[in-house]
Short mmCIF file of C-alpha atoms in Angstrom, two decimals:
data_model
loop_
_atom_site.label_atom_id
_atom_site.label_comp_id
_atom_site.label_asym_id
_atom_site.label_seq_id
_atom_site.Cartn_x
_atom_site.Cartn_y
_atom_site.Cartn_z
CA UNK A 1046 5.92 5.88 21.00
CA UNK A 1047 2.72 4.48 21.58
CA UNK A 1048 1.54 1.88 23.89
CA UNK A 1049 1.15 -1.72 22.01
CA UNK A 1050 0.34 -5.07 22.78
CA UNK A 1051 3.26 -7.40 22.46
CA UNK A 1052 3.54 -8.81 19.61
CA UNK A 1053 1.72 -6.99 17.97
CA UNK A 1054 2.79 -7.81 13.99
CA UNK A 1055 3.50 -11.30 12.55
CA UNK A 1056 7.01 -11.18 11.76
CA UNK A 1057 6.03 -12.41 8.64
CA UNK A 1058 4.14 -8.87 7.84
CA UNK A 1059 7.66 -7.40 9.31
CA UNK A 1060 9.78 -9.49 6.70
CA UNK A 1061 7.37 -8.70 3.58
CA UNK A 1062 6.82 -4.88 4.54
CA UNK A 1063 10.87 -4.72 4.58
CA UNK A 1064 11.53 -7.01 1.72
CA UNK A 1065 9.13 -4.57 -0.41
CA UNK A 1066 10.70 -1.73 1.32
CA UNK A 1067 14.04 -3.17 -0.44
CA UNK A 1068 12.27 -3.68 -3.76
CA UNK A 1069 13.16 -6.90 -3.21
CA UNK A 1070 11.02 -9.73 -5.37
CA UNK A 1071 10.53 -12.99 -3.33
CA UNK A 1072 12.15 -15.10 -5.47
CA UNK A 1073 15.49 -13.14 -5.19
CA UNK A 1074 15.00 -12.67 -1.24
CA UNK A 1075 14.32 -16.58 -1.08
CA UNK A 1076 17.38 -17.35 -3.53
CA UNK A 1077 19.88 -14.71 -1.15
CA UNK A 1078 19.01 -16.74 1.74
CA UNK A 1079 18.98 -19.95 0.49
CA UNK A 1080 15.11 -21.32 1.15
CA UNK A 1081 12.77 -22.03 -1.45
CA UNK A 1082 9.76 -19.53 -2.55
CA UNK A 1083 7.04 -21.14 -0.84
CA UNK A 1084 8.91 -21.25 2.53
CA UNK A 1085 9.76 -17.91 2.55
CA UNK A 1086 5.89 -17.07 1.25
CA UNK A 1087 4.62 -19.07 4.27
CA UNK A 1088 6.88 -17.26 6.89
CA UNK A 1089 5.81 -14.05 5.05
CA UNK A 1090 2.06 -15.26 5.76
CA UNK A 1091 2.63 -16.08 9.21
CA UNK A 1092 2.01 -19.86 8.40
CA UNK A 1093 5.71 -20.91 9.17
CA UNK A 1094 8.17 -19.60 12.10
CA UNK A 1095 11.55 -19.22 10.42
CA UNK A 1096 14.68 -20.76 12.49
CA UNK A 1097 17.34 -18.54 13.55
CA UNK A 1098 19.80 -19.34 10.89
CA UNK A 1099 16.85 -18.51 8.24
CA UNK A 1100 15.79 -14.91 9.88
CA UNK A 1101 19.72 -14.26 10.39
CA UNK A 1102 19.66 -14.65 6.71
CA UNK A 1103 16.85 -12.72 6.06
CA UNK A 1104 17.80 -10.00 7.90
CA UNK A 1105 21.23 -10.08 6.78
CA UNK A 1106 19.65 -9.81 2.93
CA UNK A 1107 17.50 -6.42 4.06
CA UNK A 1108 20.16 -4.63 5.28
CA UNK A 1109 19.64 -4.96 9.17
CA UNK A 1110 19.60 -7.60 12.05
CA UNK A 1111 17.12 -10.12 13.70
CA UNK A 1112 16.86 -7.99 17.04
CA UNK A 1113 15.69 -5.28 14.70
CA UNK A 1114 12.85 -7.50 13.13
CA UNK A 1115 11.90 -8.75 16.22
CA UNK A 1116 11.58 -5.89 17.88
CA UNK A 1117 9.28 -3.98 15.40
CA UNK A 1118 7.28 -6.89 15.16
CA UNK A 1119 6.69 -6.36 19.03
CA UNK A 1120 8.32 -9.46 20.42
CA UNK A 1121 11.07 -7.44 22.40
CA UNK A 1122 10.34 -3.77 23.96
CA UNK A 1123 11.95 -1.28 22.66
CA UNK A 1124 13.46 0.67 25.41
CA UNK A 1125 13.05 4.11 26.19
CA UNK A 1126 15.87 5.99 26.34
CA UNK A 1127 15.09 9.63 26.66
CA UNK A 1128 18.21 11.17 24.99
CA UNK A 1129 18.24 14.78 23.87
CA UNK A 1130 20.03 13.34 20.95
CA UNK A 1131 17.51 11.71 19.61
CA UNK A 1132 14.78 13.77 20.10
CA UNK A 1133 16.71 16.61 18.88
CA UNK A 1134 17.65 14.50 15.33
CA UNK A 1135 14.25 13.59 14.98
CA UNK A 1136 12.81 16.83 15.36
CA UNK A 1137 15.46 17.53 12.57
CA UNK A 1138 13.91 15.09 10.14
CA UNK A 1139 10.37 16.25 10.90
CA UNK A 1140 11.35 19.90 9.93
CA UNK A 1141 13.71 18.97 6.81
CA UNK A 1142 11.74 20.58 4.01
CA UNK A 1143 13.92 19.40 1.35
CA UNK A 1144 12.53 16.08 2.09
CA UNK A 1145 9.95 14.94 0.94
CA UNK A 1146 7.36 13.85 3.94
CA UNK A 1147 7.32 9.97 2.64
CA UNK A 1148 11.25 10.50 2.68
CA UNK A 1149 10.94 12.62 6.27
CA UNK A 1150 8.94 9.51 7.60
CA UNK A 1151 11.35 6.70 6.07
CA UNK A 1152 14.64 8.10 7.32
CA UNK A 1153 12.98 8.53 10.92
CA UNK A 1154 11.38 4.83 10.63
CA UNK A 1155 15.13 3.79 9.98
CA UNK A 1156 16.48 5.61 12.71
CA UNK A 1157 14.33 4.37 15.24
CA UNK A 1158 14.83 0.86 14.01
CA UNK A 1159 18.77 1.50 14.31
CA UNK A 1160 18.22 2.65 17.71
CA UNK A 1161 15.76 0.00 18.64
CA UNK A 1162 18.46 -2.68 17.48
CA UNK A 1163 21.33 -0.97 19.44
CA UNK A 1164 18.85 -1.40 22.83
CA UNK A 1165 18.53 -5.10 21.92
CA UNK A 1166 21.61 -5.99 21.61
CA UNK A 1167 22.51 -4.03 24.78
CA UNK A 1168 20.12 -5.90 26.69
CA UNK A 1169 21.34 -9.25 25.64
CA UNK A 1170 25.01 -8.45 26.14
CA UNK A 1171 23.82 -7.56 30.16
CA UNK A 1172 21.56 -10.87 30.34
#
């Protein structure tokens, strides 16, 4: 993974990329969680910081956690765990030719996230 400044993405940009992602419309995302259009536009925007009942929410309405948002949005390092694993499934993934390479790159983008998330929460079970 490459080197990045931390953060590096609004977690706005994170929240719309994975709310289109979803094929979520705004209005539906906003309703799930329970915040009006316009608040959830301005987080989205980078304009407003949601609380962490809101991104809970939010997360829990895409499908995956806060420590996951946060962490692609660069606040928390990912860490680096080396394990042949991992490498080996995503050298799977690259080479799966019944995929197509949009699908090859989403289903390793998810993976990483899901690994990402686990080292989060690892780290703030130890803290």
């Amino acid at each position: 993974m490459p080197d990045r400044a931390y953060p590096h993405t609004s977690l706005g940009e994170i929240i719309r990329r994975q709310r289109e992602l979803a094929a979520l419309p705004m209005r539906q995302l906003a309703d799930a969680v329970g915040i009006s259009n316009p608040y959830l536009s301005q987080i989205e925007r980078g304009l407003r910081e949601p609380s962490e009942a809101v991104l809970d929410a939010i997360a829990e309405s895409l499908a995956t956690t806060a420590d996951a948002l946060y962490t692609e949005a660069g606040y928390v390092e990912p860490e680096t765990d080396d394990e042949p694993e991992a490498v080996s499934l995503l050298d799977a993934i690259k080479a799966a030719e019944e995929l197509t390479p949009a699908q090859r790159r989403a289903l390793a983008e998810v993976y990483r996230g899901f690994v990402d998330a686990n080292a989060v929460r690892r780290r703030r079970k130890g803290a």
